[in-house]
Coordinates of C-alpha atoms in Angstrom, one line a residue:
M1 CA -109.1 112.3 75.4
K2 CA -110.4 113.2 78.7
H3 CA -109.5 110.0 80.1
L4 CA -105.7 110.5 79.2
T5 CA -105.9 114.4 80.2
K6 CA -106.9 113.0 84.0
I7 CA -104.1 110.6 83.8
Y8 CA -101.5 113.1 83.1
L9 CA -102.9 115.5 85.7
L10 CA -103.1 112.3 87.9
T11 CA -99.1 111.8 87.3
F12 CA -98.2 115.4 87.4
L13 CA -99.8 115.9 90.8
V14 CA -98.0 112.9 92.4
F15 CA -94.6 113.7 91.2
A16 CA -95.0 117.5 92.0
D17 CA -96.0 116.2 95.9
L18 CA -92.9 113.8 95.6
T19 CA -90.1 116.5 94.8
A20 CA -92.3 119.3 96.9
F21 CA -91.4 117.5 100.1
A22 CA -87.9 116.0 99.0
G23 CA -85.5 118.0 101.2
P24 CA -81.8 118.9 100.5
G25 CA -79.5 116.5 102.3
D26 CA -75.8 117.1 103.9
N27 CA -72.5 115.8 103.0
D28 CA -71.7 114.7 106.4
G29 CA -70.2 111.3 104.7
G30 CA -72.5 109.1 106.7
G31 CA -75.7 109.0 104.4
G32 CA -77.4 111.4 106.8
L33 CA -80.5 113.5 105.2
G34 CA -80.1 116.7 107.0
G35 CA -79.7 117.8 110.6
E36 CA -82.5 118.1 113.6
D37 CA -86.1 118.4 113.1
P38 CA -87.8 121.6 113.2
P39 CA -90.1 122.6 116.3
A40 CA -93.8 121.4 116.0
T41 CA -96.5 123.6 114.4
P42 CA -98.9 124.6 117.1
V43 CA -101.9 123.5 115.3
N44 CA -103.7 121.9 118.4
S45 CA -104.5 125.5 119.9
Y46 CA -107.5 126.3 116.9
L47 CA -108.0 122.6 116.6
I48 CA -111.5 122.6 118.2
F49 CA -112.4 126.2 116.2
M50 CA -111.3 124.6 112.8
I51 CA -113.5 121.4 113.4
G52 CA -116.3 123.6 114.2
F53 CA -116.0 125.7 111.1
A54 CA -115.5 122.7 109.0
L55 CA -118.4 121.3 110.0
L56 CA -120.4 124.7 109.7
L57 CA -119.0 125.1 106.0
G58 CA -120.1 121.7 105.3
F59 CA -123.6 121.7 106.5
Y60 CA -123.7 125.3 104.5
F61 CA -122.7 123.7 101.2
L62 CA -125.0 120.6 101.7
T63 CA -128.2 122.7 102.3
K64 CA -127.3 124.7 99.1
Y65 CA -126.7 121.8 97.4
R66 CA -130.0 120.2 98.5
K67 CA -131.9 123.6 97.5
Q68 CA -130.4 123.8 94.3
N69 CA -131.4 120.0 93.5
N70 CA -134.8 120.2 94.3

């Protein structure tokens, strides 16, 4: 029963992902799917800080997990 529940959950997540990224098209007659692309998100300005935070958070959880199992 647990195996079947995991399959249902995975199927739901895959199809929810597909519908979440599907955008509406326009009826221009040429079969195009929308207009111009939106501008890029400026993620690169804080990328170094995000990587550092992720490494620190991973180190914290790793040490917490090792202490808990010893």
